[in-house]
Amino acid sequence: MMTSIETGKEVERTSESNYHFRLSSLKDRLLELYKQNEDFVYPRIRMDEVVANVTQGLQDLSISRPVERLSWGVRVPGDDSQTIYVWLDALINYLTKSGFPWTPGHESAGGWPADVHVVGKDIVRFHCIYWPAFLMALDIEPPRQVLTHAHWTLGHRKMAKSTGNVVNPFFAIDRFGTETMRFYLAHDGGLEKDANYDNEHIITRYKKCLQGGLGNLASRITRGKGWSVRAAVQAAFDSSTAQETNVNGSSSAAQRQLLHRLPQVTEEQMDRPDVSAALKTIMDAIFQTNAYLQDRSPWTNIVNGSVKEEKKKSIGHVNETVYLCAEALRISGILLQPCIPEKAAQLLNTLGVGTDRRSLAWAKLGADEAYGQSTLQLGRGHEGVLFPPLRSDE
């Protein structure tokens, strides 16, 4: 007797008549698609798996079931004894949503072909082999890319409603907030390897990345006593004081290099697309900027709320430090808009960045000379901070 690995029940051998899709005839065309577009499936590890599976050969695909066994669904045209079966009926809904069948001359009006399909690793075969094959049979262009992601586990076990091993998203959002959950899921979510969901991980990300990293830097720069973000920005663009705000120093040179690279690297990672890698790049820049601020310690040049006057170089030291830290916040705020739009907007408002200067084109060192005057009340203590303390750490 044979038993199922998943259910433990006895396996029964049966036979029936079905309609088949001639998948085997499209092997060469699929391999050519993969060859012409090496990033068709991302990440690369799953692209290699898809190519290997197709190279080994494809069997024709059963696409219907007898109506006695599958009564619901779409009947096979011209044969009411058969019902169209997944994945043919399911996948074709992508075209339906885009307006298929299209009016001649308006084929792309509904957004087809898709720039990116986003699917879980367990349905790669259906979306990366069957789906482009169906489209090829219709002479329709396939999606430009398929982004495949790994799974979230709970207690290092697969989430499943049947076992009750699940997370209530509404409870999580109520406790941590939408923006925190968006950041955590995007930052920790895996493409190649599964990620394990844990409230402790959310708290750690909040405290280290958002509150202790981004929020802390924003408070230190925008609430600093004895300097002005606006004055630092003006000094960086004022030809008469520019030399003062470009004080020689290896730490400032490294900070400038960091900010020059940040938008380019982040854009490349988002274009792959690898959101997790992009967020980690942004947060690494924030951590390094906090270290730079600590190393430069501009507050040591402040006496009674103003910059020391005995050394002209002190003014340049403070302005340069504040400006480069403010630039890290401004650039990061622009880059973080897709992930945490509300908090990114609050950060950019705090910096006084114009709403018309928040696109990717402005995310470059020295691109904006007009910001620095906050449009929000900065407040004191926890009031008005970007990321206040969590209500509970448990």
GROMACS .gro file of C-alpha atoms in nm:
model
  394
    1MET     CA    1   0.000   0.000   0.000
    2MET     CA    2   0.121   0.350  -0.085
    3THR     CA    3   0.046   0.642   0.149
    4SER     CA    4   0.064   1.017   0.100
    5ILE     CA    5   0.363   1.187   0.263
    6GLU     CA    6   0.153   1.493   0.352
    7THR     CA    7  -0.176   1.337   0.470
    8GLY     CA    8  -0.077   0.982   0.556
    9LYS     CA    9  -0.382   0.852   0.367
   10GLU     CA   10  -0.379   0.566   0.119
   11VAL     CA   11  -0.303   0.664  -0.239
   12GLU     CA   12  -0.552   0.534  -0.496
   13ARG     CA   13  -0.460   0.506  -0.862
   14THR     CA   14  -0.736   0.632  -1.095
   15SER     CA   15  -0.766   0.739  -1.458
   16GLU     CA   16  -0.992   0.982  -1.644
   17SER     CA   17  -1.015   1.174  -1.969
   18ASN     CA   18  -0.889   1.535  -1.967
   19TYR     CA   19  -0.796   1.803  -2.214
   20HIS     CA   20  -0.424   1.878  -2.226
   21PHE     CA   21  -0.217   2.184  -2.308
   22ARG     CA   22   0.079   2.094  -2.531
   23LEU     CA   23   0.341   2.231  -2.294
   24SER     CA   24   0.611   2.004  -2.432
   25SER     CA   25   0.609   2.185  -2.766
   26LEU     CA   26   0.711   2.515  -2.605
   27LYS     CA   27   1.030   2.397  -2.436
   28ASP     CA   28   1.264   2.568  -2.681
   29ARG     CA   29   1.072   2.895  -2.680
   30LEU     CA   30   1.076   2.904  -2.300
   31LEU     CA   31   1.451   2.842  -2.289
   32GLU     CA   32   1.501   3.121  -2.540
   33LEU     CA   33   1.294   3.355  -2.321
   34TYR     CA   34   1.515   3.276  -2.022
   35LYS     CA   35   1.829   3.319  -2.231
   36GLN     CA   36   1.722   3.658  -2.366
   37ASN     CA   37   1.612   3.783  -2.023
   38GLU     CA   38   1.844   3.649  -1.756
   39ASP     CA   39   1.654   3.840  -1.487
   40PHE     CA   40   1.314   3.705  -1.587
   41VAL     CA   41   1.301   3.518  -1.257
   42TYR     CA   42   1.454   3.681  -0.947
   43PRO     CA   43   1.645   3.587  -0.737
   44ARG     CA   44   1.895   3.401  -0.952
   45ILE     CA   45   1.874   3.078  -0.753
   46ARG     CA   46   1.515   3.025  -0.868
   47MET     CA   47   1.593   3.126  -1.224
   48ASP     CA   48   1.851   2.846  -1.232
   49GLU     CA   49   1.591   2.602  -1.096
   50VAL     CA   50   1.338   2.700  -1.362
   51VAL     CA   51   1.590   2.666  -1.645
   52ALA     CA   52   1.700   2.326  -1.514
   53ASN     CA   53   1.340   2.200  -1.494
   54VAL     CA   54   1.256   2.310  -1.848
   55THR     CA   55   1.585   2.176  -1.986
   56GLN     CA   56   1.505   1.831  -1.846
   57GLY     CA   57   1.188   1.824  -2.054
   58LEU     CA   58   0.823   1.912  -2.009
   59GLN     CA   59   0.514   1.693  -2.009
   60ASP     CA   60   0.186   1.809  -2.155
   61LEU     CA   61  -0.036   1.968  -1.890
   62SER     CA   62  -0.385   1.849  -1.795
   63ILE     CA   63  -0.613   2.153  -1.799
   64SER     CA   64  -0.961   2.010  -1.735
   65ARG     CA   65  -1.152   1.773  -1.507
   66PRO     CA   66  -1.476   1.579  -1.562
   67VAL     CA   67  -1.777   1.782  -1.455
   68GLU     CA   68  -1.884   1.497  -1.223
   69ARG     CA   69  -1.568   1.560  -1.018
   70LEU     CA   70  -1.550   1.938  -1.061
   71SER     CA   71  -1.893   2.093  -1.099
   72TRP     CA   72  -1.801   2.456  -1.029
   73GLY     CA   73  -1.590   2.660  -1.270
   74VAL     CA   74  -1.579   2.742  -1.641
   75ARG     CA   75  -1.689   2.469  -1.882
   76VAL     CA   76  -1.459   2.378  -2.167
   77PRO     CA   77  -1.595   2.559  -2.476
   78GLY     CA   78  -1.789   2.306  -2.687
   79ASP     CA   79  -1.772   2.033  -2.422
   80ASP     CA   80  -1.994   2.073  -2.116
   81SER     CA   81  -1.868   1.741  -1.978
   82GLN     CA   82  -1.536   1.902  -1.881
   83THR     CA   83  -1.450   2.193  -1.648
   84ILE     CA   84  -1.137   2.402  -1.701
   85TYR     CA   85  -0.896   2.341  -1.416
   86VAL     CA   86  -0.623   2.541  -1.246
   87TRP     CA   87  -0.384   2.679  -1.332
   88LEU     CA   88  -0.521   2.778  -1.671
   89ASP     CA   89  -0.838   2.945  -1.540
   90ALA     CA   90  -0.657   3.111  -1.249
   91LEU     CA   91  -0.363   3.255  -1.439
   92ILE     CA   92  -0.575   3.393  -1.719
   93ASN     CA   93  -0.730   3.631  -1.464
   94TYR     CA   94  -0.415   3.844  -1.492
   95LEU     CA   95  -0.518   3.918  -1.850
   96THR     CA   96  -0.882   3.967  -1.754
   97LYS     CA   97  -0.781   4.234  -1.503
   98SER     CA   98  -0.581   4.415  -1.769
   99GLY     CA   99  -0.885   4.435  -1.997
  100PHE     CA  100  -0.833   4.129  -2.221
  101PRO     CA  101  -0.956   4.082  -2.490
  102TRP     CA  102  -0.814   4.419  -2.580
  103THR     CA  103  -0.946   4.670  -2.827
  104PRO     CA  104  -0.703   4.685  -3.122
  105GLY     CA  105  -0.450   4.961  -3.061
  106HIS     CA  106  -0.514   4.964  -2.686
  107GLU     CA  107  -0.337   4.646  -2.585
  108SER     CA  108  -0.126   4.816  -2.318
  109ALA     CA  109  -0.396   5.047  -2.181
  110GLY     CA  110  -0.466   4.813  -1.889
  111GLY     CA  111  -0.101   4.782  -1.792
  112TRP     CA  112   0.000   4.468  -1.980
  113PRO     CA  113   0.265   4.334  -1.992
  114ALA     CA  114   0.319   4.354  -1.617
  115ASP     CA  115   0.653   4.498  -1.509
  116VAL     CA  116   0.678   4.254  -1.218
  117HIS     CA  117   0.473   3.958  -1.099
  118VAL     CA  118   0.526   3.895  -0.726
  119VAL     CA  119   0.475   3.532  -0.621
  120GLY     CA  120   0.570   3.293  -0.343
  121LYS     CA  121   0.841   3.033  -0.391
  122ASP     CA  122   0.586   2.748  -0.384
  123ILE     CA  123   0.414   2.860  -0.706
  124VAL     CA  124   0.724   2.937  -0.915
  125ARG     CA  125   0.660   2.656  -1.163
  126PHE     CA  126   0.311   2.779  -1.241
  127HIS     CA  127   0.412   3.142  -1.292
  128CYS     CA  128   0.753   3.097  -1.452
  129ILE     CA  129   0.686   2.797  -1.679
  130TYR     CA  130   0.313   2.742  -1.731
  131TRP     CA  131   0.210   3.108  -1.746
  132PRO     CA  132   0.461   3.230  -2.007
  133ALA     CA  133   0.387   2.914  -2.207
  134PHE     CA  134   0.013   2.994  -2.209
  135LEU     CA  135   0.091   3.346  -2.324
  136MET     CA  136   0.327   3.225  -2.596
  137ALA     CA  137   0.048   3.004  -2.731
  138LEU     CA  138  -0.163   3.321  -2.766
  139ASP     CA  139   0.127   3.527  -2.907
  140ILE     CA  140   0.098   3.760  -2.606
  141GLU     CA  141   0.407   3.909  -2.446
  142PRO     CA  142   0.488   3.757  -2.104
  143PRO     CA  143   0.547   3.970  -1.793
  144ARG     CA  144   0.886   4.137  -1.790
  145GLN     CA  145   0.992   3.982  -1.461
  146VAL     CA  146   0.873   3.747  -1.187
  147LEU     CA  147   0.989   3.831  -0.834
  148THR     CA  148   0.977   3.520  -0.617
  149HIS     CA  149   0.993   3.544  -0.241
  150ALA     CA  150   1.045   3.300   0.043
  151HIS     CA  151   0.793   3.241   0.320
  152TRP     CA  152   0.728   3.378   0.666
  153THR     CA  153   0.736   3.115   0.939
  154LEU     CA  154   0.609   3.132   1.297
  155GLY     CA  155   0.813   2.950   1.556
  156HIS     CA  156   1.021   2.831   1.259
  157ARG     CA  157   0.720   2.635   1.138
  158LYS     CA  158   0.513   2.697   0.826
  159MET     CA  159   0.216   2.924   0.880
  160ALA     CA  160  -0.115   2.747   0.812
  161LYS     CA  161  -0.474   2.822   0.904
  162SER     CA  162  -0.542   2.451   0.937
  163THR     CA  163  -0.297   2.420   1.226
  164GLY     CA  164  -0.365   2.761   1.377
  165ASN     CA  165  -0.001   2.862   1.333
  166VAL     CA  166  -0.078   3.211   1.207
  167VAL     CA  167  -0.037   3.580   1.298
  168ASN     CA  168  -0.334   3.812   1.333
  169PRO     CA  169  -0.226   4.113   1.122
  170PHE     CA  170  -0.487   4.343   1.276
  171PHE     CA  171  -0.353   4.281   1.627
  172ALA     CA  172   0.002   4.346   1.505
  173ILE     CA  173  -0.094   4.671   1.333
  174ASP     CA  174  -0.291   4.787   1.638
  175ARG     CA  175   0.008   4.723   1.862
  176PHE     CA  176   0.298   4.843   1.649
  177GLY     CA  177   0.137   5.065   1.385
  178THR     CA  178   0.115   5.029   1.009
  179GLU     CA  179   0.447   5.198   0.930
  180THR     CA  180   0.644   4.985   1.176
  181MET     CA  181   0.493   4.666   1.034
  182ARG     CA  182   0.561   4.777   0.677
  183PHE     CA  183   0.924   4.842   0.765
  184TYR     CA  184   0.968   4.515   0.953
  185LEU     CA  185   0.811   4.296   0.686
  186ALA     CA  186   1.002   4.466   0.404
  187HIS     CA  187   1.333   4.477   0.596
  188ASP     CA  188   1.330   4.121   0.731
  189GLY     CA  189   1.126   3.946   0.461
  190GLY     CA  190   1.341   3.703   0.266
  191LEU     CA  191   1.367   3.637  -0.104
  192GLU     CA  192   1.592   3.331  -0.095
  193LYS     CA  193   1.549   3.215   0.265
  194ASP     CA  194   1.241   3.203   0.487
  195ALA     CA  195   1.206   3.465   0.761
  196ASN     CA  196   1.074   3.385   1.107
  197TYR     CA  197   0.807   3.619   1.243
  198ASP     CA  198   0.859   3.721   1.604
  199ASN     CA  199   0.732   4.016   1.811
  200GLU     CA  200   1.078   4.047   1.966
  201HIS     CA  201   1.223   4.100   1.617
  202ILE     CA  202   0.971   4.377   1.551
  203ILE     CA  203   1.063   4.551   1.876
  204THR     CA  204   1.433   4.516   1.799
  205ARG     CA  205   1.392   4.665   1.451
  206TYR     CA  206   1.188   4.951   1.593
  207LYS     CA  207   1.434   5.036   1.868
  208LYS     CA  208   1.754   4.988   1.668
  209CYS     CA  209   1.659   5.104   1.318
  210LEU     CA  210   1.365   5.340   1.348
  211GLN     CA  211   1.382   5.491   1.695
  212GLY     CA  212   1.752   5.456   1.777
  213GLY     CA  213   1.878   5.507   1.422
  214LEU     CA  214   1.660   5.730   1.204
  215GLY     CA  215   1.458   5.896   1.480
  216ASN     CA  216   1.758   5.960   1.702
  217LEU     CA  217   1.957   6.121   1.420
  218ALA     CA  218   1.659   6.339   1.323
  219SER     CA  219   1.616   6.463   1.681
  220ARG     CA  220   1.985   6.530   1.734
  221ILE     CA  221   2.011   6.739   1.415
  222THR     CA  222   1.678   6.922   1.406
  223ARG     CA  223   1.663   6.987   1.782
  224GLY     CA  224   2.028   7.072   1.832
  225LYS     CA  225   2.090   7.370   2.057
  226GLY     CA  226   2.337   7.615   1.915
  227TRP     CA  227   2.309   7.540   1.547
  228SER     CA  228   2.056   7.578   1.266
  229VAL     CA  229   1.992   7.332   0.986
  230ARG     CA  230   1.890   7.620   0.761
  231ALA     CA  231   2.211   7.810   0.838
  232ALA     CA  232   2.417   7.499   0.768
  233VAL     CA  233   2.246   7.448   0.430
  234GLN     CA  234   2.293   7.813   0.338
  235ALA     CA  235   2.660   7.797   0.435
  236ALA     CA  236   2.711   7.495   0.210
  237PHE     CA  237   2.580   7.693  -0.089
  238ASP     CA  238   2.722   8.034   0.002
  239SER     CA  239   3.041   8.090  -0.198
  240SER     CA  240   3.179   8.317   0.073
  241THR     CA  241   3.147   8.048   0.342
  242ALA     CA  242   3.165   7.731   0.134
  243GLN     CA  243   3.529   7.680   0.224
  244GLU     CA  244   3.436   7.690   0.591
  245THR     CA  245   3.181   7.412   0.540
  246ASN     CA  246   3.428   7.192   0.354
  247VAL     CA  247   3.678   7.160   0.634
  248ASN     CA  248   3.939   6.898   0.556
  249GLY     CA  249   3.888   6.575   0.745
  250SER     CA  250   3.881   6.209   0.659
  251SER     CA  251   3.549   6.151   0.837
  252SER     CA  252   3.373   6.422   0.635
  253ALA     CA  253   3.525   6.295   0.310
  254ALA     CA  254   3.399   5.946   0.392
  255GLN     CA  255   3.056   6.085   0.479
  256ARG     CA  256   3.035   6.265   0.145
  257GLN     CA  257   3.131   5.946  -0.040
  258LEU     CA  258   2.866   5.756   0.155
  259LEU     CA  259   2.596   6.004   0.053
  260HIS     CA  260   2.709   6.008  -0.309
  261ARG     CA  261   2.676   5.628  -0.327
  262LEU     CA  262   2.357   5.588  -0.124
  263PRO     CA  263   2.093   5.682  -0.385
  264GLN     CA  264   2.267   5.495  -0.666
  265VAL     CA  265   2.307   5.171  -0.469
  266THR     CA  266   1.952   5.191  -0.333
  267GLU     CA  267   1.806   5.248  -0.680
  268GLU     CA  268   1.997   4.951  -0.819
  269GLN     CA  269   1.868   4.729  -0.539
  270MET     CA  270   1.509   4.847  -0.587
  271ASP     CA  271   1.536   4.785  -0.961
  272ARG     CA  272   1.638   4.418  -0.913
  273PRO     CA  273   1.395   4.434  -0.719
  274ASP     CA  274   1.527   4.364  -0.366
  275VAL     CA  275   1.347   4.589  -0.119
  276SER     CA  276   1.507   4.427   0.184
  277ALA     CA  277   1.859   4.496   0.056
  278ALA     CA  278   1.765   4.856  -0.024
  279LEU     CA  279   1.629   4.918   0.327
  280LYS     CA  280   1.940   4.767   0.483
  281THR     CA  281   2.157   4.996   0.269
  282ILE     CA  282   1.959   5.302   0.384
  283MET     CA  283   1.975   5.198   0.749
  284ASP     CA  284   2.348   5.130   0.724
  285ALA     CA  285   2.391   5.488   0.598
  286ILE     CA  286   2.189   5.615   0.896
  287PHE     CA  287   2.402   5.414   1.140
  288GLN     CA  288   2.722   5.544   0.982
  289THR     CA  289   2.589   5.900   0.993
  290ASN     CA  290   2.513   5.868   1.364
  291ALA     CA  291   2.871   5.747   1.412
  292TYR     CA  292   2.999   6.040   1.204
  293LEU     CA  293   2.800   6.286   1.417
  294GLN     CA  294   2.940   6.134   1.733
  295ASP     CA  295   3.294   6.146   1.595
  296ARG     CA  296   3.260   6.513   1.497
  297SER     CA  297   3.079   6.611   1.819
  298PRO     CA  298   2.974   6.960   1.700
  299TRP     CA  299   2.825   7.034   2.044
  300THR     CA  300   3.179   7.070   2.182
  301ASN     CA  301   3.200   7.392   1.980
  302ILE     CA  302   2.885   7.533   2.140
  303VAL     CA  303   2.901   7.764   2.441
  304ASN     CA  304   2.585   7.914   2.594
  305GLY     CA  305   2.379   7.817   2.292
  306SER     CA  306   2.608   7.963   2.023
  307VAL     CA  307   2.917   7.861   1.826
  308LYS     CA  308   3.252   7.952   1.977
  309GLU     CA  309   3.389   8.267   1.818
  310GLU     CA  310   3.753   8.234   1.918
  311LYS     CA  311   3.815   8.007   1.623
  312LYS     CA  312   3.660   8.077   1.284
  313LYS     CA  313   3.713   7.712   1.200
  314SER     CA  314   3.459   7.617   1.469
  315ILE     CA  315   3.175   7.764   1.264
  316GLY     CA  316   3.279   7.567   0.959
  317HIS     CA  317   3.313   7.251   1.168
  318VAL     CA  318   2.961   7.279   1.305
  319ASN     CA  319   2.798   7.378   0.976
  320GLU     CA  320   2.968   7.103   0.777
  321THR     CA  321   2.874   6.836   1.030
  322VAL     CA  322   2.513   6.950   1.058
  323TYR     CA  323   2.477   6.985   0.682
  324LEU     CA  324   2.610   6.637   0.599
  325CYS     CA  325   2.390   6.481   0.867
  326ALA     CA  326   2.088   6.675   0.742
  327GLU     CA  327   2.165   6.557   0.387
  328ALA     CA  328   2.172   6.196   0.510
  329LEU     CA  329   1.827   6.250   0.662
  330ARG     CA  330   1.689   6.429   0.354
  331ILE     CA  331   1.815   6.169   0.106
  332SER     CA  332   1.706   5.879   0.327
  333GLY     CA  333   1.365   6.040   0.379
  334ILE     CA  334   1.311   6.055   0.003
  335LEU     CA  335   1.428   5.697  -0.047
  336LEU     CA  336   1.210   5.565   0.238
  337GLN     CA  337   0.884   5.707   0.099
  338PRO     CA  338   0.772   5.380  -0.068
  339CYS     CA  339   0.817   5.187   0.256
  340ILE     CA  340   0.709   5.424   0.534
  341PRO     CA  341   0.529   5.707   0.351
  342GLU     CA  342   0.379   5.879   0.657
  343LYS     CA  343   0.697   5.879   0.864
  344ALA     CA  344   0.906   5.979   0.563
  345ALA     CA  345   0.672   6.273   0.503
  346GLN     CA  346   0.700   6.374   0.870
  347LEU     CA  347   1.080   6.360   0.847
  348LEU     CA  348   1.089   6.568   0.528
  349ASN     CA  349   0.844   6.818   0.678
  350THR     CA  350   1.064   6.843   0.986
  351LEU     CA  351   1.358   6.924   0.760
  352GLY     CA  352   1.147   7.171   0.562
  353VAL     CA  353   1.190   6.989   0.230
  354GLY     CA  354   0.948   7.120  -0.033
  355THR     CA  355   0.680   6.878  -0.148
  356ASP     CA  356   0.795   6.932  -0.506
  357ARG     CA  357   1.149   6.824  -0.413
  358ARG     CA  358   1.085   6.473  -0.289
  359SER     CA  359   1.125   6.265  -0.604
  360LEU     CA  360   1.422   6.038  -0.672
  361ALA     CA  361   1.586   6.309  -0.883
  362TRP     CA  362   1.630   6.517  -0.567
  363ALA     CA  363   1.787   6.232  -0.367
  364LYS     CA  364   2.141   6.345  -0.435
  365LEU     CA  365   2.401   6.515  -0.220
  366GLY     CA  366   2.375   6.892  -0.268
  367ALA     CA  367   2.062   6.878  -0.485
  368ASP     CA  368   1.846   7.100  -0.262
  369GLU     CA  369   1.959   7.437  -0.131
  370ALA     CA  370   1.618   7.556  -0.008
  371TYR     CA  371   1.539   7.332   0.289
  372GLY     CA  372   1.626   7.361   0.657
  373GLN     CA  373   1.331   7.549   0.806
  374SER     CA  374   1.090   7.299   0.966
  375THR     CA  375   0.723   7.325   0.879
  376LEU     CA  376   0.631   7.139   1.200
  377GLN     CA  377   0.647   7.225   1.567
  378LEU     CA  378   0.953   7.036   1.691
  379GLY     CA  379   0.832   7.006   2.050
  380ARG     CA  380   1.031   6.882   2.348
  381GLY     CA  381   1.108   6.541   2.493
  382HIS     CA  382   0.896   6.270   2.331
  383GLU     CA  383   0.651   6.527   2.193
  384GLY     CA  384   0.667   6.538   1.815
  385VAL     CA  385   0.954   6.289   1.782
  386LEU     CA  386   0.959   6.073   1.472
  387PHE     CA  387   0.946   5.741   1.658
  388PRO     CA  388   0.824   5.768   2.018
  389PRO     CA  389   0.876   5.486   2.270
  390LEU     CA  390   0.658   5.179   2.222
  391ARG     CA  391   0.363   5.140   2.454
  392SER     CA  392   0.482   4.792   2.549
  393ASP     CA  393   0.805   4.600   2.503
  394GLU     CA  394   0.646   4.267   2.585
   0.00000   0.00000   0.00000
